[in-house]
């Protein structure tokens, strides 16, 4: 060690260690960016894996759409003269069913490409819907005599029709219907059938349907009925329930889950009858999309939906990202231990030795990310922490001139790695536990350094 190193006061040594720790913020930030980049690559790879299979699916319908003619009067002023124009426009009357019974079976699969994997599924939707013709159409400004009942359409919505199975079946009152692609004469994705609704004005009609489709990640239902009963079965053990409605009953186990939904139109906040100009996007006054709304891969903002996500139990990138944010904690405690040996134990530690041990700690997060992508997070964590703790133990034993001192550094790192793993597993209480442990550590350091004169020089100490 040089004479200038030997004459540094404890305060200057502390400041020097802090500056080296701050310099390590650059590679630590680079590791965080690496995690973000690898996560983006993973998402792109998952998108590539599921391409052609079908996106996150959103179902709606069935609804019955009947075109009708309505006379409108428009008055405008031209050259100071009021001009009245009368024209006949085609509008659409949308009838939602009084009740829908829907059963969905989801069969998930894991598809892999290299080190990446994505959750896809085959699903079947089977059920029935009961329609009844309203007797008070005049309230909605509709003249029953101007309904084109022979041109009615029965519409089903599916956000990504690429995943639709080959042989969907739909019948009304036992009569099979011929299905057409798309949303009919209105906007929307899915399929529809032409229906002669002439007999519907006198009695209710029962629609039965059975179709299969493929998707990935999540399945969403946009209910459109007076009473929707949706029962979902799947062998996936880790569902995530989201949306405006949650299941009234659920049973989740290692072999899968069963979810049971019951949703009424009073909860949806809209009538079973709606009207619109033909070709308009059908948005209710409250901002919620009704059955004719076109679906993208994600439900429209404000839509009333029930959604089930098939999530992976461990998102390794989010856990590595959270672990990286604790990097300064590792560097700080390790440097603090070295500083105590320097100030109290009289073992001189150079800046290069601080820097090398800090670099090894930063390398832990790179190893964790690299191993986790191949062998899983838990095994990767054990392997990376053992490698870095072993490396720093051996190096600190040489630097501090004693295996006993090196083992103290190694024990400190092992304790930190164990604490971090617990914090990552207890996300809700990580702040509480971490803050308590930091308080205990700070109290211990304050007690150990309570008699140190931080301003004294090395010459004063030797004197």
Short mmCIF file of C-alpha atoms in Angstrom, two decimals:
data_model
loop_
_atom_site.label_atom_id
_atom_site.label_comp_id
_atom_site.label_asym_id
_atom_site.label_seq_id
_atom_site.Cartn_x
_atom_site.Cartn_y
_atom_site.Cartn_z
CA UNK A 1 0.00 0.00 0.00
CA UNK A 2 1.22 3.56 -0.68
CA UNK A 3 1.83 6.09 2.03
CA UNK A 4 -1.16 8.12 0.87
CA UNK A 5 -3.41 5.04 1.27
CA UNK A 6 -2.09 4.46 4.77
CA UNK A 7 -2.76 8.06 5.86
CA UNK A 8 -6.38 8.13 4.67
CA UNK A 9 -8.89 8.82 7.42
CA UNK A 10 -11.78 6.35 7.97
CA UNK A 11 -14.13 8.98 6.54
CA UNK A 12 -12.11 9.23 3.33
CA UNK A 13 -12.01 5.45 3.05
CA UNK A 14 -15.80 5.35 3.40
CA UNK A 15 -16.18 8.02 0.72
CA UNK A 16 -13.81 6.11 -1.56
CA UNK A 17 -15.86 2.90 -1.16
CA UNK A 18 -19.07 4.82 -1.90
CA UNK A 19 -17.57 6.27 -5.11
CA UNK A 20 -16.57 2.81 -6.32
CA UNK A 21 -20.07 1.54 -5.50
CA UNK A 22 -21.58 4.38 -7.54
CA UNK A 23 -19.27 3.56 -10.45
CA UNK A 24 -20.70 0.02 -10.42
CA UNK A 25 -24.12 1.52 -11.09
CA UNK A 26 -23.21 1.64 -14.80
CA UNK A 27 -22.74 -2.13 -15.26
CA UNK A 28 -25.69 -2.78 -12.92
CA UNK A 29 -27.92 -0.60 -15.11
CA UNK A 30 -26.59 -2.45 -18.17
CA UNK A 31 -27.68 -5.73 -16.58
CA UNK A 32 -31.16 -4.30 -16.01
CA UNK A 33 -31.31 -3.27 -19.68
CA UNK A 34 -30.16 -6.77 -20.63
CA UNK A 35 -33.08 -8.25 -18.68
CA UNK A 36 -35.48 -5.92 -20.49
CA UNK A 37 -33.98 -6.85 -23.87
CA UNK A 38 -34.22 -10.58 -23.17
CA UNK A 39 -37.81 -10.17 -22.03
CA UNK A 40 -38.63 -8.38 -25.29
CA UNK A 41 -36.98 -11.19 -27.25
CA UNK A 42 -39.01 -13.71 -25.26
CA UNK A 43 -42.26 -11.91 -26.07
CA UNK A 44 -41.34 -11.80 -29.76
CA UNK A 45 -40.49 -15.49 -29.68
CA UNK A 46 -43.82 -16.29 -27.99
CA UNK A 47 -45.63 -14.28 -30.63
CA UNK A 48 -43.80 -16.22 -33.31
CA UNK A 49 -44.67 -19.53 -31.63
CA UNK A 50 -48.38 -18.70 -31.50
CA UNK A 51 -48.53 -17.16 -34.98
CA UNK A 52 -51.13 -19.00 -37.00
CA UNK A 53 -52.60 -20.66 -33.94
CA UNK A 54 -54.95 -17.90 -32.85
CA UNK A 55 -54.59 -14.91 -30.56
CA UNK A 56 -56.14 -14.26 -27.15
CA UNK A 57 -59.78 -14.97 -27.94
CA UNK A 58 -62.84 -12.90 -27.04
CA UNK A 59 -66.32 -14.38 -27.57
CA UNK A 60 -69.69 -12.68 -27.81
CA UNK A 61 -73.22 -13.53 -28.94
CA UNK A 62 -75.38 -14.88 -30.22
CA UNK A 63 -77.52 -11.87 -31.03
CA UNK A 64 -80.35 -11.53 -33.53
CA UNK A 65 -80.16 -8.54 -35.88
CA UNK A 66 -83.22 -7.51 -37.92
CA UNK A 67 -83.04 -4.71 -40.51
CA UNK A 68 -85.94 -2.27 -40.71
CA UNK A 69 -86.83 0.91 -42.53
CA UNK A 70 -87.45 4.20 -40.83
CA UNK A 71 -88.54 7.54 -42.23
CA UNK A 72 -86.47 10.51 -41.10
CA UNK A 73 -87.18 14.20 -41.58
CA UNK A 74 -84.44 16.79 -41.85
CA UNK A 75 -84.97 20.55 -41.98
CA UNK A 76 -82.31 22.93 -43.26
CA UNK A 77 -82.19 26.59 -44.30
CA UNK A 78 -81.16 27.58 -47.84
CA UNK A 79 -81.21 31.24 -48.97
CA UNK A 80 -83.38 32.13 -46.01
CA UNK A 81 -85.94 29.47 -46.84
CA UNK A 82 -86.60 26.41 -44.67
CA UNK A 83 -86.26 23.22 -46.68
CA UNK A 84 -87.59 19.94 -45.31
CA UNK A 85 -86.25 16.67 -46.65
CA UNK A 86 -87.80 13.31 -45.94
CA UNK A 87 -85.91 10.10 -46.59
CA UNK A 88 -86.12 6.47 -45.70
CA UNK A 89 -83.06 4.90 -44.05
CA UNK A 90 -82.23 1.32 -43.19
CA UNK A 91 -81.50 0.67 -39.56
CA UNK A 92 -80.88 -2.45 -37.49
CA UNK A 93 -82.77 -3.79 -34.51
CA UNK A 94 -80.57 -5.91 -32.24
CA UNK A 95 -82.21 -8.45 -29.95
CA UNK A 96 -80.14 -10.04 -27.22
CA UNK A 97 -81.32 -13.41 -25.86
CA UNK A 98 -83.28 -13.63 -22.64
CA UNK A 99 -81.00 -16.39 -21.37
CA UNK A 100 -77.73 -18.02 -22.45
CA UNK A 101 -76.33 -21.30 -21.15
CA UNK A 102 -72.68 -21.65 -22.20
CA UNK A 103 -70.13 -24.35 -21.36
CA UNK A 104 -66.50 -23.95 -22.38
CA UNK A 105 -63.74 -26.54 -22.14
CA UNK A 106 -60.16 -25.23 -22.42
CA UNK A 107 -57.39 -27.70 -23.25
CA UNK A 108 -54.04 -25.93 -22.77
CA UNK A 109 -50.74 -26.88 -24.36
CA UNK A 110 -47.17 -25.65 -23.98
CA UNK A 111 -45.44 -25.02 -27.29
CA UNK A 112 -41.65 -24.63 -27.27
CA UNK A 113 -39.09 -23.13 -29.57
CA UNK A 114 -35.48 -23.20 -28.42
CA UNK A 115 -35.52 -21.90 -24.80
CA UNK A 116 -38.87 -20.12 -25.17
CA UNK A 117 -42.37 -21.45 -24.58
CA UNK A 118 -45.93 -20.15 -24.92
CA UNK A 119 -49.31 -21.29 -23.61
CA UNK A 120 -51.85 -22.10 -26.35
CA UNK A 121 -55.18 -23.86 -26.10
CA UNK A 122 -57.95 -25.66 -27.91
CA UNK A 123 -61.39 -24.66 -26.65
CA UNK A 124 -64.96 -25.68 -27.32
CA UNK A 125 -68.07 -23.54 -26.77
CA UNK A 126 -71.37 -25.38 -26.44
CA UNK A 127 -74.65 -23.92 -25.34
CA UNK A 128 -78.08 -22.55 -26.05
CA UNK A 129 -79.77 -19.14 -26.20
CA UNK A 130 -83.48 -18.35 -25.90
CA UNK A 131 -84.84 -15.39 -27.87
CA UNK A 132 -88.23 -13.71 -27.39
CA UNK A 133 -89.65 -10.96 -29.57
CA UNK A 134 -90.40 -7.74 -27.63
CA UNK A 135 -94.02 -6.60 -27.63
CA UNK A 136 -93.22 -2.93 -27.04
CA UNK A 137 -91.09 -2.05 -30.07
CA UNK A 138 -92.83 1.33 -30.36
CA UNK A 139 -90.90 2.44 -27.27
CA UNK A 140 -87.71 2.09 -29.31
CA UNK A 141 -89.11 4.00 -32.27
CA UNK A 142 -89.53 0.87 -34.39
CA UNK A 143 -92.61 0.16 -36.49
CA UNK A 144 -93.13 -3.65 -36.48
CA UNK A 145 -94.68 -3.45 -39.95
CA UNK A 146 -91.37 -2.16 -41.37
CA UNK A 147 -89.23 -4.99 -40.03
CA UNK A 148 -87.54 -7.10 -42.72
CA UNK A 149 -87.89 -10.34 -40.76
CA UNK A 150 -86.83 -12.51 -43.70
CA UNK A 151 -83.39 -10.83 -43.77
CA UNK A 152 -82.52 -11.29 -40.10
CA UNK A 153 -79.04 -12.41 -39.09
CA UNK A 154 -77.86 -14.48 -36.13
CA UNK A 155 -74.39 -13.24 -35.22
CA UNK A 156 -71.54 -14.71 -33.14
CA UNK A 157 -68.42 -12.71 -32.28
CA UNK A 158 -64.90 -14.16 -32.11
CA UNK A 159 -61.92 -11.80 -31.94
CA UNK A 160 -59.53 -13.93 -34.03
CA UNK A 161 -61.51 -16.04 -36.53
CA UNK A 162 -58.27 -17.68 -37.74
CA UNK A 163 -58.55 -20.00 -34.75
CA UNK A 164 -62.13 -21.08 -35.55
CA UNK A 165 -62.63 -24.83 -36.00
CA UNK A 166 -63.72 -26.41 -39.25
CA UNK A 167 -67.24 -27.57 -38.38
CA UNK A 168 -69.21 -25.21 -36.13
CA UNK A 169 -72.89 -26.05 -35.87
CA UNK A 170 -75.80 -23.70 -35.13
CA UNK A 171 -79.51 -24.52 -35.15
CA UNK A 172 -82.69 -22.60 -34.38
CA UNK A 173 -85.68 -24.59 -33.10
CA UNK A 174 -83.96 -27.76 -34.30
CA UNK A 175 -83.32 -26.47 -37.84
CA UNK A 176 -79.64 -26.37 -38.83
CA UNK A 177 -78.37 -23.05 -40.20
CA UNK A 178 -75.78 -22.43 -42.89
CA UNK A 179 -72.98 -20.32 -41.46
CA UNK A 180 -71.16 -17.47 -43.15
CA UNK A 181 -67.81 -15.87 -42.25
CA UNK A 182 -67.55 -12.40 -40.74
CA UNK A 183 -69.93 -10.20 -38.80
CA UNK A 184 -72.77 -10.19 -41.29
CA UNK A 185 -73.90 -6.87 -42.75
CA UNK A 186 -72.59 -5.02 -39.68
CA UNK A 187 -69.07 -4.63 -38.30
CA UNK A 188 -67.43 -7.39 -36.30
CA UNK A 189 -65.42 -10.58 -36.52
CA UNK A 190 -66.74 -14.08 -36.15
CA UNK A 191 -69.51 -15.81 -38.10
CA UNK A 192 -73.23 -15.44 -38.75
CA UNK A 193 -76.24 -17.11 -40.34
CA UNK A 194 -79.22 -15.74 -42.25
CA UNK A 195 -82.46 -16.42 -40.40
CA UNK A 196 -86.11 -16.01 -41.31
CA UNK A 197 -87.48 -14.50 -38.09
CA UNK A 198 -91.10 -14.36 -39.27
CA UNK A 199 -92.23 -16.98 -36.77
CA UNK A 200 -90.38 -15.34 -33.89
CA UNK A 201 -93.00 -12.66 -33.36
CA UNK A 202 -95.49 -15.22 -32.05
CA UNK A 203 -93.24 -17.43 -29.92
CA UNK A 204 -89.77 -17.70 -28.45
CA UNK A 205 -86.96 -19.38 -30.36
CA UNK A 206 -84.23 -21.66 -29.04
CA UNK A 207 -80.79 -21.43 -30.61
CA UNK A 208 -78.23 -24.17 -29.99
CA UNK A 209 -74.59 -23.88 -30.97
CA UNK A 210 -71.39 -25.88 -30.77
CA UNK A 211 -68.06 -24.66 -32.13
CA UNK A 212 -64.39 -25.10 -31.40
CA UNK A 213 -61.55 -22.61 -31.67
CA UNK A 214 -57.89 -22.13 -30.83
CA UNK A 215 -56.21 -19.30 -29.01
CA UNK A 216 -53.39 -18.43 -26.65
CA UNK A 217 -52.88 -16.76 -23.31
CA UNK A 218 -56.42 -15.76 -22.38
CA UNK A 219 -60.11 -16.29 -23.10
CA UNK A 220 -62.67 -13.51 -22.70
CA UNK A 221 -66.46 -13.48 -22.80
CA UNK A 222 -68.48 -10.34 -23.53
CA UNK A 223 -71.93 -11.33 -22.18
CA UNK A 224 -75.02 -10.15 -24.07
CA UNK A 225 -78.16 -11.63 -22.53
CA UNK A 226 -80.75 -11.13 -19.85
CA UNK A 227 -79.13 -13.98 -17.91
CA UNK A 228 -75.74 -15.45 -18.87
CA UNK A 229 -74.58 -18.66 -17.22
CA UNK A 230 -71.00 -19.51 -18.23
CA UNK A 231 -69.22 -22.60 -16.93
CA UNK A 232 -65.53 -23.10 -17.74
CA UNK A 233 -63.45 -26.26 -17.28
CA UNK A 234 -59.72 -26.57 -17.88
CA UNK A 235 -56.73 -28.68 -16.88
CA UNK A 236 -54.57 -25.55 -16.43
CA UNK A 237 -53.71 -25.18 -12.72
CA UNK A 238 -52.86 -21.46 -12.71
CA UNK A 239 -55.80 -19.37 -13.97
CA UNK A 240 -56.03 -15.61 -13.56
CA UNK A 241 -59.56 -14.19 -13.34
CA UNK A 242 -59.97 -10.60 -14.51
CA UNK A 243 -62.44 -8.24 -16.16
CA UNK A 244 -65.62 -6.60 -14.92
CA UNK A 245 -67.06 -9.88 -13.59
CA UNK A 246 -65.49 -12.61 -11.48
CA UNK A 247 -66.82 -16.16 -11.13
CA UNK A 248 -69.39 -16.67 -8.40
CA UNK A 249 -67.81 -20.06 -7.75
CA UNK A 250 -64.41 -21.51 -8.53
CA UNK A 251 -62.46 -24.64 -7.76
CA UNK A 252 -58.71 -24.58 -8.46
CA UNK A 253 -56.39 -27.54 -7.95
CA UNK A 254 -53.29 -29.24 -9.32
CA UNK A 255 -55.40 -30.95 -12.00
CA UNK A 256 -57.05 -27.76 -13.27
CA UNK A 257 -59.93 -25.47 -12.44
CA UNK A 258 -63.68 -25.04 -12.78
CA UNK A 259 -65.22 -21.55 -12.85
CA UNK A 260 -68.92 -20.68 -12.80
CA UNK A 261 -70.21 -17.25 -13.88
CA UNK A 262 -73.74 -15.82 -13.61
CA UNK A 263 -74.24 -12.38 -15.19
CA UNK A 264 -77.52 -10.49 -15.68
CA UNK A 265 -78.27 -7.61 -18.01
CA UNK A 266 -79.05 -5.36 -15.01
CA UNK A 267 -75.41 -5.78 -14.02
CA UNK A 268 -74.42 -5.04 -17.62
CA UNK A 269 -76.47 -1.84 -17.45
CA UNK A 270 -78.22 -2.07 -20.81
CA UNK A 271 -81.43 -3.19 -22.47
CA UNK A 272 -81.89 -6.39 -24.43
CA UNK A 273 -83.11 -4.26 -27.35
CA UNK A 274 -81.03 -1.67 -29.20
CA UNK A 275 -81.17 0.16 -32.52
CA UNK A 276 -78.59 1.77 -34.77
CA UNK A 277 -78.03 2.99 -38.30
CA UNK A 278 -76.79 0.19 -40.50
CA UNK A 279 -72.99 0.14 -40.62
CA UNK A 280 -72.40 2.23 -37.48
CA UNK A 281 -70.22 0.94 -34.71
CA UNK A 282 -72.62 -0.06 -32.00
CA UNK A 283 -71.56 1.72 -28.81
CA UNK A 284 -74.00 2.32 -26.00
CA UNK A 285 -74.40 5.70 -24.36
CA UNK A 286 -72.47 4.50 -21.32
CA UNK A 287 -69.48 3.67 -23.48
CA UNK A 288 -69.76 -0.12 -23.35
CA UNK A 289 -69.70 -2.07 -26.56
CA UNK A 290 -72.73 -4.20 -27.35
CA UNK A 291 -72.91 -7.43 -29.31
CA UNK A 292 -72.15 -5.85 -32.67
CA UNK A 293 -68.92 -4.23 -31.60
CA UNK A 294 -65.93 -5.46 -33.52
CA UNK A 295 -63.34 -7.25 -31.38
CA UNK A 296 -59.63 -6.82 -31.65
CA UNK A 297 -57.31 -9.17 -29.78
CA UNK A 298 -58.02 -7.19 -26.64
CA UNK A 299 -61.53 -6.20 -25.51
CA UNK A 300 -62.52 -2.59 -26.08
CA UNK A 301 -61.94 -0.11 -23.32
CA UNK A 302 -64.96 0.14 -21.08
CA UNK A 303 -66.47 -3.14 -22.26
CA UNK A 304 -68.18 -5.36 -19.69
CA UNK A 305 -66.27 -8.63 -19.84
CA UNK A 306 -65.25 -11.74 -17.94
CA UNK A 307 -61.72 -12.87 -18.69
CA UNK A 308 -59.61 -15.91 -17.80
CA UNK A 309 -55.85 -15.86 -18.31
CA UNK A 310 -53.68 -18.97 -18.49
CA UNK A 311 -50.62 -17.58 -16.74
CA UNK A 312 -47.23 -19.15 -16.20
CA UNK A 313 -46.64 -19.76 -12.47
CA UNK A 314 -43.18 -18.15 -12.60
CA UNK A 315 -42.31 -15.16 -14.75
CA UNK A 316 -38.54 -15.46 -14.62
CA UNK A 317 -37.87 -12.09 -16.27
CA UNK A 318 -39.91 -10.14 -13.74
CA UNK A 319 -38.17 -11.99 -10.89
CA UNK A 320 -34.70 -11.36 -12.33
CA UNK A 321 -35.68 -7.72 -12.87
CA UNK A 322 -36.75 -7.40 -9.24
CA UNK A 323 -33.58 -9.16 -8.07
CA UNK A 324 -31.41 -6.74 -10.06
CA UNK A 325 -32.97 -3.81 -8.22
CA UNK A 326 -31.43 -5.19 -5.02
CA UNK A 327 -27.94 -5.08 -6.56
CA UNK A 328 -26.87 -2.02 -4.59
CA UNK A 329 -27.87 -3.80 -1.39
CA UNK A 330 -25.38 -6.59 -2.14
CA UNK A 331 -22.63 -4.19 -3.16
CA UNK A 332 -23.25 -1.96 -0.14
CA UNK A 333 -23.13 -4.74 2.46
CA UNK A 334 -20.06 -6.37 0.91
CA UNK A 335 -18.18 -3.07 0.73
CA UNK A 336 -19.25 -2.30 4.28
CA UNK A 337 -17.77 -5.60 5.51
CA UNK A 338 -14.50 -4.89 3.68
CA UNK A 339 -14.47 -1.37 5.16
CA UNK A 340 -14.89 -2.76 8.69
CA UNK A 341 -11.93 -5.09 8.17
CA UNK A 342 -9.96 -2.11 6.86
CA UNK A 343 -10.85 0.35 9.62
CA UNK A 344 -11.31 -1.91 12.65
CA UNK A 345 -9.27 -4.98 11.70
CA UNK A 346 -6.36 -3.06 10.25
CA UNK A 347 -6.35 -4.99 6.96
CA UNK A 348 -5.70 -2.61 4.08
CA UNK A 349 -8.12 -3.04 1.13
CA UNK A 350 -7.30 -1.29 -2.14
CA UNK A 351 -9.75 0.23 -4.59
CA UNK A 352 -9.02 -2.50 -7.16
CA UNK A 353 -10.09 -5.16 -4.66
CA UNK A 354 -13.34 -3.30 -4.00
CA UNK A 355 -13.93 -3.03 -7.73
CA UNK A 356 -13.27 -6.71 -8.52
CA UNK A 357 -15.53 -7.99 -5.75
CA UNK A 358 -18.26 -5.55 -6.83
CA UNK A 359 -17.92 -6.74 -10.44
CA UNK A 360 -18.41 -10.33 -9.28
CA UNK A 361 -21.62 -9.32 -7.51
CA UNK A 362 -22.90 -7.65 -10.70
CA UNK A 363 -21.99 -10.80 -12.64
CA UNK A 364 -24.35 -12.77 -10.39
CA UNK A 365 -27.37 -11.18 -12.04
CA UNK A 366 -26.05 -11.94 -15.54
CA UNK A 367 -25.49 -15.58 -14.57
CA UNK A 368 -28.95 -15.72 -12.97
CA UNK A 369 -30.61 -14.50 -16.17
CA UNK A 370 -28.59 -16.76 -18.46
CA UNK A 371 -29.15 -19.91 -16.38
CA UNK A 372 -32.82 -19.15 -15.63
CA UNK A 373 -33.71 -19.14 -19.34
CA UNK A 374 -32.39 -22.69 -19.63
CA UNK A 375 -32.87 -24.50 -16.31
CA UNK A 376 -35.54 -22.45 -14.49
CA UNK A 377 -35.32 -19.68 -11.91
CA UNK A 378 -34.85 -21.63 -8.66
CA UNK A 379 -32.04 -23.90 -9.86
CA UNK A 380 -30.40 -20.97 -11.65
CA UNK A 381 -30.52 -18.90 -8.46
CA UNK A 382 -28.84 -21.65 -6.44
CA UNK A 383 -26.14 -22.19 -9.06
CA UNK A 384 -25.35 -18.50 -9.65
CA UNK A 385 -25.34 -17.56 -5.95
CA UNK A 386 -23.09 -20.52 -5.07
CA UNK A 387 -20.63 -19.59 -7.83
CA UNK A 388 -20.35 -15.90 -6.87
CA UNK A 389 -20.32 -16.55 -3.11
CA UNK A 390 -17.56 -19.13 -3.60
CA UNK A 391 -15.54 -16.82 -5.85
CA UNK A 392 -15.75 -13.84 -3.51
CA UNK A 393 -15.02 -16.01 -0.46
CA UNK A 394 -11.80 -17.32 -2.00
CA UNK A 395 -10.74 -13.88 -3.25
CA UNK A 396 -11.50 -12.07 0.01
CA UNK A 397 -9.58 -14.75 1.95
CA UNK A 398 -6.51 -13.92 -0.14
CA UNK A 399 -7.06 -10.15 0.11
CA UNK A 400 -7.75 -10.15 3.85
CA UNK A 401 -5.01 -12.67 4.57
CA UNK A 402 -7.23 -15.15 6.39
CA UNK A 403 -9.70 -17.89 5.44
CA UNK A 404 -11.67 -17.05 8.56
CA UNK A 405 -12.16 -13.49 7.32
CA UNK A 406 -12.99 -14.78 3.85
CA UNK A 407 -15.61 -17.08 5.34
CA UNK A 408 -17.22 -14.08 7.05
CA UNK A 409 -17.56 -12.39 3.64
CA UNK A 410 -18.90 -15.65 2.17
CA UNK A 411 -21.39 -16.08 5.00
CA UNK A 412 -22.56 -12.50 4.50
CA UNK A 413 -23.17 -13.11 0.78
CA UNK A 414 -24.98 -16.39 1.40
CA UNK A 415 -27.20 -14.66 3.93
CA UNK A 416 -27.93 -11.85 1.45
CA UNK A 417 -28.77 -14.32 -1.33
CA UNK A 418 -31.07 -16.26 0.99
CA UNK A 419 -32.77 -13.06 2.11
CA UNK A 420 -33.24 -11.91 -1.50
CA UNK A 421 -34.81 -15.23 -2.50
CA UNK A 422 -37.29 -14.92 0.36
CA UNK A 423 -38.11 -11.34 -0.63
CA UNK A 424 -38.74 -12.39 -4.23
CA UNK A 425 -41.16 -15.06 -3.05
CA UNK A 426 -43.03 -12.78 -0.63
CA UNK A 427 -43.88 -9.95 -3.00
CA UNK A 428 -46.60 -8.44 -0.79
CA UNK A 429 -44.35 -8.26 2.30
CA UNK A 430 -40.99 -7.64 0.59
CA UNK A 431 -40.93 -3.94 1.52
CA UNK A 432 -41.78 -4.66 5.16
CA UNK A 433 -39.24 -7.46 5.57
CA UNK A 434 -36.53 -5.63 3.63
CA UNK A 435 -36.91 -2.41 5.61
CA UNK A 436 -36.78 -4.29 8.95
CA UNK A 437 -33.62 -6.16 7.91
CA UNK A 438 -31.99 -2.93 6.76
CA UNK A 439 -32.83 -1.34 10.10
CA UNK A 440 -31.21 -4.24 11.96
CA UNK A 441 -28.12 -4.09 9.70
CA UNK A 442 -27.79 -0.32 10.15
CA UNK A 443 -28.13 -0.64 13.90
CA UNK A 444 -25.38 -3.27 13.93
CA UNK A 445 -23.02 -1.10 11.86
CA UNK A 446 -23.71 1.93 14.05
CA UNK A 447 -22.93 -0.13 17.15
CA UNK A 448 -19.71 -1.55 15.68
CA UNK A 449 -18.42 1.87 14.57
CA UNK A 450 -19.62 3.93 17.53
CA UNK A 451 -16.09 4.60 18.82
CA UNK A 452 -14.43 5.30 15.45
CA UNK A 453 -13.08 8.77 14.84
CA UNK A 454 -13.98 9.12 11.16
CA UNK A 455 -11.80 12.22 10.73
CA UNK A 456 -8.53 10.80 12.13
CA UNK A 457 -5.67 10.04 9.78
CA UNK A 458 -3.66 6.88 9.54
CA UNK A 459 -0.64 8.62 11.15
CA UNK A 460 -2.76 9.62 14.16
CA UNK A 461 -3.97 6.05 14.47
CA UNK A 462 -0.39 4.69 14.52
CA UNK A 463 0.64 7.32 17.03
#
